[in-house]
Coordinates of N, CA and C in Angstrom, one line a residue:
M71 N 37.6 249.1 65.8 CA 37.6 248.9 67.3 C 38.5 250.0 67.9
K72 N 37.9 250.8 68.8 CA 38.7 251.9 69.3 C 39.4 251.5 70.6
I73 N 40.7 251.9 70.6 CA 41.6 251.6 71.8 C 42.3 252.9 72.2
V74 N 42.1 253.2 73.5 CA 42.8 254.4 74.0 C 44.2 254.0 74.4
A75 N 45.2 254.8 74.1 CA 46.6 254.7 74.5 C 46.9 255.9 75.4
L76 N 46.9 255.6 76.7 CA 46.9 256.7 77.7 C 48.4 256.8 78.3
S77 N 49.0 257.9 77.9 CA 50.4 258.1 78.4 C 50.3 259.0 79.7
C78 N 50.9 258.5 80.8 CA 50.7 259.3 82.1 C 52.1 259.8 82.5
T79 N 53.0 260.0 81.6 CA 54.2 260.7 82.0 C 54.0 262.2 82.2
Q80 N 54.9 262.8 82.9 CA 54.8 264.2 83.1 C 56.0 264.9 82.4
K81 N 56.6 264.2 81.4 CA 57.6 264.7 80.6 C 57.1 265.1 79.2
R82 N 57.7 266.1 78.6 CA 57.3 266.4 77.2 C 58.0 265.4 76.3
L83 N 57.6 265.3 75.1 CA 58.2 264.4 74.2 C 59.6 264.8 73.8
P84 N 60.5 263.8 73.6 CA 60.3 262.3 73.7 C 60.4 261.9 75.1
S85 N 59.8 260.8 75.4 CA 59.8 260.2 76.8 C 59.9 258.7 76.7
L86 N 60.4 258.1 77.7 CA 60.5 256.6 77.7 C 59.1 256.0 77.8
T87 N 58.2 256.6 78.6 CA 56.9 256.1 78.7 C 56.2 256.0 77.4
D88 N 56.3 257.0 76.6 CA 55.7 257.0 75.2 C 56.3 256.0 74.3
A89 N 57.7 255.8 74.5 CA 58.3 254.7 73.6 C 57.8 253.4 74.0
L90 N 57.6 253.1 75.3 CA 57.1 251.8 75.7 C 55.6 251.6 75.3
L91 N 54.9 252.7 75.4 CA 53.5 252.7 74.9 C 53.4 252.4 73.4
E92 N 54.2 253.0 72.6 CA 54.2 252.8 71.2 C 54.5 251.4 70.9
A93 N 55.4 250.7 71.6 CA 55.7 249.3 71.4 C 54.4 248.5 71.7
A94 N 53.7 248.8 72.7 CA 52.5 248.1 73.0 C 51.4 248.3 71.9
I95 N 51.4 249.5 71.4 CA 50.4 249.8 70.3 C 50.7 248.9 69.1
T96 N 52.0 248.8 68.8 CA 52.4 247.9 67.7 C 51.9 246.5 67.9
G97 N 51.9 246.0 69.2 CA 51.4 244.7 69.5 C 49.9 244.5 69.3
V98 N 49.2 245.5 69.7 CA 47.7 245.4 69.7 C 47.3 245.5 68.2
V99 N 47.9 246.4 67.4 CA 47.6 246.6 66.0 C 47.9 245.3 65.2
R100 N 48.9 244.5 65.7 CA 49.2 243.3 65.0 C 48.1 242.3 65.2
E101 N 47.3 242.3 66.2 CA 46.3 241.4 66.5 C 44.9 241.8 66.1
V102 N 44.7 243.1 66.1 CA 43.3 243.7 65.8 C 43.4 244.5 64.5
D103 N 42.9 243.9 63.4 CA 43.0 244.5 62.1 C 42.4 245.9 62.0
D104 N 41.3 246.1 62.7 CA 40.5 247.3 62.5 C 40.8 248.3 63.7
A105 N 41.9 248.1 64.4 CA 42.2 248.9 65.6 C 42.3 250.4 65.2
E106 N 41.6 251.2 66.0 CA 41.6 252.7 65.9 C 42.2 253.2 67.2
I107 N 43.5 253.7 67.1 CA 44.2 254.1 68.3 C 44.0 255.6 68.6
Q108 N 43.5 255.8 69.8 CA 43.3 257.2 70.2 C 44.4 257.5 71.3
R109 N 45.4 258.2 70.9 CA 46.5 258.5 71.8 C 46.1 259.7 72.7
I110 N 46.4 259.6 74.0 CA 46.1 260.7 74.9 C 47.3 260.9 75.8
R111 N 47.9 262.0 75.8 CA 49.0 262.4 76.7 C 48.4 263.3 77.7
L112 N 48.2 262.9 78.9 CA 47.5 263.7 79.9 C 48.3 265.0 80.2
I113 N 49.6 265.0 80.1 CA 50.4 266.2 80.4 C 50.2 267.3 79.3
D114 N 49.7 266.9 78.1 CA 49.4 267.9 77.1 C 48.1 268.6 77.2
H115 N 47.3 268.2 78.2 CA 46.0 268.9 78.5 C 46.0 269.6 79.8
R116 N 45.2 270.6 79.9 CA 45.1 271.4 81.1 C 44.0 270.8 81.9
I117 N 44.4 270.0 82.9 CA 43.4 269.3 83.8 C 43.7 269.8 85.3
A118 N 42.8 270.6 85.8 CA 43.0 271.1 87.1 C 42.7 270.1 88.2
M119 N 43.3 270.4 89.4 CA 43.1 269.5 90.5 C 41.7 269.6 91.0
C120 N 41.1 268.5 91.4 CA 39.7 268.5 92.0 C 39.7 269.3 93.2
E121 N 38.7 270.2 93.4 CA 38.6 271.0 94.5 C 37.8 270.5 95.7
G122 N 37.3 269.2 95.5 CA 36.6 268.5 96.5 C 35.2 269.1 96.9
E123 N 34.6 269.9 96.1 CA 33.3 270.5 96.4 C 32.2 269.5 96.3
D124 N 32.4 268.5 95.4 CA 31.4 267.5 95.2 C 30.1 268.0 94.6
T125 N 30.1 269.2 94.0 CA 28.9 269.6 93.3 C 28.6 268.8 92.1
C126 N 29.6 268.1 91.6 CA 29.4 267.2 90.4 C 28.5 266.0 90.7
L127 N 28.4 265.7 92.0 CA 27.6 264.6 92.4 C 26.1 264.9 92.6
D128 N 25.8 266.2 92.6 CA 24.5 266.7 92.7 C 23.7 266.4 91.4
P129 N 22.6 265.7 91.5 CA 21.9 265.3 90.2 C 21.5 266.6 89.4
E130 N 21.3 267.7 90.1 CA 20.9 268.9 89.3 C 22.1 269.5 88.6
V131 N 23.3 269.1 89.0 CA 24.5 269.6 88.3 C 25.0 268.6 87.3
G132 N 25.4 267.4 87.9 CA 25.7 266.2 87.0 C 27.0 266.3 86.3
R133 N 27.8 267.3 86.5 CA 29.1 267.4 85.8 C 30.0 268.2 86.6
C134 N 31.3 268.0 86.3 CA 32.4 268.9 86.9 C 32.3 270.3 86.4
T135 N 32.3 271.3 87.3 CA 32.1 272.6 86.8 C 33.4 273.4 86.6
L136 N 34.6 272.7 86.8 CA 35.8 273.4 86.5 C 36.0 273.6 85.0
D137 N 36.5 274.7 84.7 CA 36.7 275.1 83.2 C 38.1 274.8 82.8
D138 N 38.3 273.6 82.2 CA 39.6 273.2 81.7 C 39.4 272.2 80.5
D139 N 40.4 271.3 80.3 CA 40.3 270.4 79.2 C 39.8 269.0 79.6
F140 N 39.3 268.9 80.8 CA 38.9 267.6 81.3 C 37.8 267.0 80.4
E141 N 36.7 267.7 80.1 CA 35.6 267.1 79.3 C 36.1 266.8 77.9
H142 N 37.1 267.5 77.4 CA 37.6 267.2 76.0 C 38.3 265.9 76.1
V143 N 39.1 265.6 77.1 CA 39.9 264.4 77.3 C 38.9 263.2 77.4
V144 N 37.8 263.4 78.2 CA 36.8 262.4 78.4 C 36.2 262.1 77.0
G145 N 35.9 263.1 76.2 CA 35.3 262.9 74.9 C 36.2 262.1 74.0
L146 N 37.5 262.2 74.1 CA 38.4 261.5 73.2 C 38.3 260.0 73.4
A147 N 37.9 259.6 74.6 CA 37.8 258.2 74.9 C 36.4 257.6 74.6
E148 N 35.5 258.4 74.2 CA 34.2 257.9 73.9 C 34.2 256.8 72.9
G149 N 33.5 255.7 73.2 CA 33.3 254.6 72.3 C 34.5 253.6 72.3
A150 N 35.4 253.8 73.2 CA 36.6 252.9 73.3 C 36.2 251.6 74.0
Q151 N 36.8 250.5 73.5 CA 36.5 249.2 74.1 C 37.7 248.7 74.9
A152 N 38.9 249.3 74.8 CA 40.1 248.9 75.5 C 41.0 250.1 75.7
M153 N 42.0 249.8 76.6 CA 42.9 250.9 76.9 C 44.3 250.3 77.2
L154 N 45.3 250.9 76.6 CA 46.7 250.7 77.0 C 47.1 251.8 77.9
L155 N 47.6 251.6 79.1 CA 48.0 252.6 80.0 C 49.5 252.4 80.3
A156 N 50.3 253.5 80.1 CA 51.7 253.4 80.5 C 52.0 254.6 81.4
M157 N 52.8 254.3 82.4 CA 53.1 255.3 83.4 C 54.5 255.1 84.1
P158 N 55.2 256.1 84.4 CA 56.4 256.0 85.3 C 56.0 256.0 86.7
V159 N 56.9 255.6 87.6 CA 56.6 255.7 89.0 C 57.3 256.9 89.6
Y160 N 56.5 257.8 90.2 CA 56.9 259.0 90.8 C 56.7 258.9 92.3
A161 N 57.8 259.1 93.1 CA 57.7 259.0 94.6 C 57.0 257.8 95.0
G162 N 57.2 256.7 94.3 CA 56.7 255.4 94.8 C 55.2 255.1 94.4
N163 N 54.7 256.0 93.6 CA 53.2 255.9 93.3 C 52.9 256.4 91.9
V164 N 51.6 256.5 91.6 CA 51.2 257.0 90.3 C 51.6 258.4 90.1
P165 N 51.9 258.9 88.9 CA 52.2 260.3 88.7 C 51.1 261.2 89.1
A166 N 51.4 262.4 89.5 CA 50.3 263.4 89.9 C 49.3 263.6 88.8
V167 N 49.8 263.7 87.6 CA 48.9 264.0 86.5 C 47.8 262.9 86.4
L168 N 48.1 261.7 86.6 CA 47.2 260.6 86.6 C 46.3 260.6 87.8
K169 N 46.8 260.9 89.0 CA 46.0 260.9 90.2 C 45.0 262.0 90.1
I170 N 45.4 263.2 89.6 CA 44.4 264.3 89.4 C 43.3 263.8 88.5
F171 N 43.7 263.2 87.4 CA 42.6 262.7 86.4 C 41.7 261.7 87.0
Q172 N 42.3 260.8 87.8 CA 41.4 259.8 88.5 C 40.4 260.5 89.4
E173 N 40.9 261.5 90.2 CA 39.9 262.1 91.1 C 38.9 262.9 90.3
R174 N 39.2 263.5 89.2 CA 38.2 264.2 88.4 C 37.2 263.3 87.8
L175 N 37.5 262.1 87.6 CA 36.5 261.1 87.0 C 35.4 260.8 88.0
K176 N 35.6 261.1 89.3 CA 34.5 260.8 90.2 C 33.3 261.6 89.9
S177 N 33.4 262.6 89.1 CA 32.2 263.4 88.7 C 31.2 262.5 87.9
F178 N 31.6 261.3 87.5 CA 30.8 260.4 86.7 C 30.4 259.2 87.6
M179 N 30.6 259.3 88.9 CA 30.4 258.2 89.8 C 29.0 257.7 89.8
N180 N 28.0 258.6 89.6 CA 26.6 258.2 89.6 C 26.1 258.0 88.2
A181 N 26.9 258.0 87.2 CA 26.5 257.9 85.8 C 26.4 256.4 85.4
T182 N 25.5 256.1 84.5 CA 25.3 254.7 84.1 C 26.6 254.3 83.3
Q183 N 27.0 255.2 82.4 CA 28.2 254.9 81.6 C 29.3 255.8 82.1
R184 N 30.4 255.1 82.6 CA 31.5 255.8 83.2 C 32.6 256.0 82.1
P185 N 33.1 257.2 81.8 CA 34.2 257.3 80.9 C 35.4 256.6 81.4
F186 N 36.2 256.0 80.5 CA 37.3 255.2 80.8 C 36.9 254.0 81.6
G187 N 35.7 253.5 81.5 CA 35.2 252.4 82.2 C 34.7 251.3 81.3
N188 N 34.5 250.1 81.9 CA 34.1 248.9 81.2 C 35.1 248.6 80.0
L189 N 36.4 248.7 80.3 CA 37.4 248.4 79.3 C 38.3 247.2 79.6
L190 N 38.8 246.6 78.6 CA 39.9 245.7 78.8 C 41.2 246.5 78.7
V191 N 42.1 246.2 79.6 CA 43.2 247.1 79.8 C 44.5 246.3 79.8
G192 N 45.6 246.9 79.2 CA 46.9 246.4 79.3 C 47.7 247.5 79.9
T193 N 48.6 247.2 80.9 CA 49.2 248.2 81.8 C 50.7 248.0 81.7
I194 N 51.4 249.2 81.6 CA 52.9 249.2 81.6 C 53.4 250.2 82.6
V195 N 54.3 249.7 83.5 CA 54.8 250.6 84.6 C 56.3 250.5 84.6
H196 N 57.0 251.6 84.7 CA 58.4 251.6 84.7 C 59.0 252.6 85.8
S197 N 60.2 252.3 86.3 CA 60.8 253.2 87.3 C 62.3 253.1 87.1
R198 N 63.0 254.1 87.8 CA 64.4 254.1 87.8 C 65.0 253.0 88.6
T199 N 64.4 252.7 89.8 CA 65.0 251.8 90.7 C 64.1 250.6 91.1
M200 N 62.9 251.0 91.8 CA 62.1 249.9 92.3 C 60.7 250.4 92.5
L201 N 59.8 249.7 93.2 CA 58.5 250.0 93.5 C 57.5 250.0 92.3
T202 N 57.9 249.3 91.2 CA 56.9 249.3 90.1 C 55.7 248.5 90.5
E203 N 55.9 247.3 91.2 CA 54.7 246.5 91.6 C 53.7 247.2 92.5
P204 N 54.2 247.9 93.6 CA 53.2 248.6 94.4 C 52.5 249.7 93.6
A205 N 53.2 250.4 92.7 CA 52.5 251.4 91.9 C 51.5 250.8 91.0
L206 N 51.8 249.6 90.4 CA 50.8 248.9 89.6 C 49.6 248.5 90.4
G207 N 49.9 248.0 91.6 CA 48.8 247.6 92.5 C 47.9 248.8 92.9
S208 N 48.4 250.0 93.0 CA 47.6 251.1 93.3 C 46.6 251.5 92.2
L209 N 46.8 251.0 91.0 CA 45.9 251.2 89.9 C 44.6 250.4 90.0
F210 N 44.7 249.3 90.7 CA 43.6 248.3 90.6 C 42.3 248.8 91.3
P211 N 42.4 249.5 92.4 CA 41.1 250.0 93.0 C 40.4 250.9 92.0
W212 N 41.2 251.7 91.2 CA 40.6 252.6 90.2 C 40.0 251.8 89.1
Y213 N 40.7 250.7 88.6 CA 40.2 249.9 87.6 C 38.9 249.2 88.1
L214 N 38.9 248.7 89.3 CA 37.7 248.0 89.8 C 36.5 249.0 89.9
R215 N 36.7 250.2 90.3 CA 35.6 251.2 90.4 C 35.1 251.5 89.0
L216 N 35.9 251.5 88.0 CA 35.5 251.8 86.6 C 35.0 250.5 85.9
R217 N 35.1 249.4 86.6 CA 34.7 248.1 86.0 C 35.6 247.7 84.8
N218 N 36.9 248.0 85.0 CA 37.8 247.6 83.9 C 38.4 246.3 84.3
K219 N 38.9 245.6 83.3 CA 39.6 244.3 83.5 C 41.0 244.3 82.9
N220 N 42.0 244.3 83.8 CA 43.3 244.2 83.3 C 43.7 242.8 82.8
V221 N 44.1 242.7 81.6 CA 44.4 241.4 81.0 C 45.9 241.1 80.9
A222 N 46.7 242.2 80.9 CA 48.2 242.0 80.8 C 48.9 243.2 81.5
S223 N 50.0 242.9 82.1 CA 50.8 243.9 82.8 C 52.3 243.7 82.6
A224 N 53.1 244.7 82.6 CA 54.5 244.6 82.5 C 55.1 245.7 83.4
C225 N 56.1 245.3 84.2 CA 56.8 246.2 85.1 C 58.3 246.2 84.7
F226 N 58.9 247.4 84.6 CA 60.3 247.5 84.3 C 61.1 248.4 85.2
T227 N 62.2 248.0 85.7 CA 63.1 248.8 86.5 C 64.4 249.1 85.7
Q228 N 64.7 250.3 85.6 CA 65.8 250.7 84.8 C 67.2 250.3 85.4
N229 N 67.4 250.5 86.7 CA 68.6 250.1 87.4 C 69.8 250.6 86.6
D230 N 70.7 249.7 86.1 CA 71.9 250.2 85.5 C 71.8 250.3 84.0
H231 N 70.6 250.1 83.4 CA 70.4 250.2 82.0 C 70.2 251.7 81.6
E232 N 71.0 252.2 80.8 CA 70.9 253.6 80.4 C 69.7 253.9 79.6
D233 N 69.3 252.9 78.8 CA 68.2 253.1 77.9 C 67.4 251.8 77.8
L234 N 66.2 251.8 78.5 CA 65.3 250.6 78.5 C 64.9 250.2 77.1
T235 N 64.8 251.2 76.1 CA 64.4 250.9 74.8 C 65.4 250.0 74.1
R236 N 66.6 249.8 74.6 CA 67.6 248.9 74.0 C 67.6 247.6 74.8
T237 N 66.6 247.3 75.5 CA 66.5 246.0 76.2 C 65.3 245.2 75.8
A238 N 65.0 244.1 76.5 CA 63.9 243.3 76.1 C 62.6 244.0 76.5
A239 N 62.6 245.1 77.2 CA 61.4 245.8 77.6 C 60.5 246.1 76.5
L240 N 61.0 246.5 75.3 CA 60.2 246.8 74.2 C 59.4 245.5 73.7
D241 N 60.1 244.4 73.7 CA 59.5 243.2 73.3 C 58.4 242.8 74.2
L242 N 58.6 243.0 75.5 CA 57.6 242.7 76.5 C 56.4 243.6 76.4
C243 N 56.6 244.9 76.0 CA 55.5 245.8 75.8 C 54.7 245.4 74.6
V244 N 55.4 244.9 73.5 CA 54.7 244.4 72.4 C 53.8 243.2 72.8
A245 N 54.3 242.4 73.7 CA 53.6 241.2 74.2 C 52.3 241.6 74.9
V246 N 52.4 242.7 75.7 CA 51.3 243.2 76.4 C 50.2 243.7 75.4
G247 N 50.6 244.4 74.4 CA 49.7 244.8 73.4 C 49.1 243.7 72.6
R248 N 49.8 242.6 72.3 CA 49.3 241.5 71.6 C 48.3 240.7 72.5
Q249 N 48.6 240.6 73.8 CA 47.7 239.9 74.7 C 46.4 240.6 74.8
L250 N 46.4 242.0 74.8 CA 45.2 242.8 74.9 C 44.4 242.6 73.5
G251 N 45.2 242.6 72.4 CA 44.5 242.4 71.1 C 43.9 241.1 71.0
M252 N 44.6 240.0 71.4 CA 44.0 238.7 71.3 C 42.8 238.5 72.2
T253 N 42.8 239.2 73.4 CA 41.6 239.1 74.2 C 40.4 239.8 73.6
L254 N 40.7 241.0 73.0 CA 39.7 241.7 72.3 C 39.1 240.9 71.1
D255 N 40.0 240.3 70.4 CA 39.6 239.6 69.2 C 38.8 238.3 69.6
G256 N 39.2 237.7 70.7 CA 38.5 236.5 71.2 C 37.1 236.9 71.7
S257 N 37.0 238.1 72.3 CA 35.7 238.5 72.9 C 34.6 238.7 71.9
R258 N 35.0 239.0 70.6 CA 34.0 239.3 69.6 C 33.9 238.1 68.6
S259 N 34.7 237.1 68.7 CA 34.6 235.9 67.8 C 33.6 235.0 68.3
P260 N 32.7 234.6 67.5 CA 31.6 233.6 67.9 C 32.3 232.3 68.4
A261 N 31.7 231.7 69.4 CA 32.3 230.5 70.0 C 32.4 229.4 69.0
K262 N 31.5 229.3 68.0 CA 31.5 228.2 67.1 C 32.6 228.3 66.1
D263 N 33.2 229.5 66.0 CA 34.4 229.6 65.1 C 35.7 229.3 65.7
R264 N 35.7 229.0 67.0 CA 36.9 228.7 67.7 C 37.2 227.2 67.8
T265 N 38.4 226.8 67.7 CA 38.8 225.4 67.8 C 38.7 225.0 69.3
A266 N 37.9 223.9 69.5 CA 37.8 223.4 70.8 C 38.9 222.4 71.1
L267 N 39.6 222.6 72.2 CA 40.6 221.7 72.6 C 40.0 220.4 73.2
P268 N 40.6 219.3 72.9 CA 40.1 218.0 73.5 C 40.1 218.1 75.0
L269 N 39.1 217.5 75.6 CA 39.1 217.4 77.1 C 39.8 216.2 77.5
V270 N 40.9 216.4 78.3 CA 41.7 215.3 78.7 C 41.4 215.1 80.2
Q271 N 41.0 213.9 80.6 CA 40.7 213.6 81.9 C 41.6 212.5 82.4
S272 N 42.1 212.7 83.6 CA 43.0 211.7 84.2 C 42.1 210.5 84.7
P273 N 42.7 209.3 84.7 CA 41.9 208.2 85.2 C 41.5 208.3 86.6
A274 N 40.3 207.7 86.9 CA 39.8 207.8 88.2 C 40.7 207.2 89.2
R275 N 40.9 207.8 90.4 CA 41.8 207.3 91.4 C 41.0 207.0 92.7
P276 N 41.3 206.0 93.4 CA 40.6 205.7 94.6 C 40.8 206.8 95.6
R277 N 39.7 207.1 96.4 CA 39.8 208.1 97.4 C 40.3 207.6 98.7
C278 N 40.8 208.5 99.5 CA 41.3 208.1 100.8 C 40.2 207.4 101.6
G279 N 40.4 206.2 102.2 CA 39.4 205.5 102.9 C 38.8 204.4 102.2
D280 N 38.9 204.5 100.8 CA 38.3 203.3 100.0 C 39.2 202.1 100.2
P281 N 38.6 200.9 100.2 CA 39.4 199.7 100.4 C 40.5 199.6 99.4
A282 N 40.3 200.0 98.2 CA 41.4 199.9 97.1 C 42.5 200.8 97.4
A283 N 42.3 201.8 98.3 CA 43.3 202.8 98.5 C 44.3 202.3 99.6
A284 N 43.9 201.3 100.3 CA 44.7 200.8 101.4 C 45.9 200.0 100.8
S285 N 47.1 200.3 101.3 CA 48.3 199.6 100.7 C 48.3 198.2 101.3
P286 N 48.9 197.2 100.6 CA 48.9 195.8 101.0 C 49.6 195.7 102.4
G287 N 49.0 194.9 103.3 CA 49.6 194.6 104.5 C 49.5 195.8 105.5
A288 N 48.7 196.8 105.2 CA 48.5 197.9 106.1 C 47.6 197.5 107.2

């Protein structure tokens, strides 16, 4: 099972984003025996900014005409069923490298199969001070457009911690990866192989207005 691990930091290695992402990878591998992890660091690829010409939407063109590494990155994700995405917060929002990549993916807007689409996703967001939740929220319109389903998220604020990798952040990232892995494993397990929990029903209660519901002497 192929899983994309997308690092959206704009720092070269080593980086906190990649450390958190690696912890999440550990979690998903723990749950998915046949996991094939495709690591992609956007900053390591030459992806030019969209020029807004929209020629890619012309059926006679059908692709982005900019000459860079974009198609190579798209090809790396081919056949994936899930994605772990980790990003820092820059200026209160997603990093520019991710925003550029999001805009370039519009070249597949009219395609039946959208790259980086129809995936189960686990998301990790971190920042120095605050605004992790708004940055996480800004990802969801993109996920919805690609028909992705986010199954687990974790947000971390560094504040006074000099090194987040020495906090519980790593354990929570492992938990994000495990949740993604368990969801993936459950999606391919036949229903008959799963243990059905007993259905517990509360006893019937009289409804408002029924004679039995009136208190004595009312």
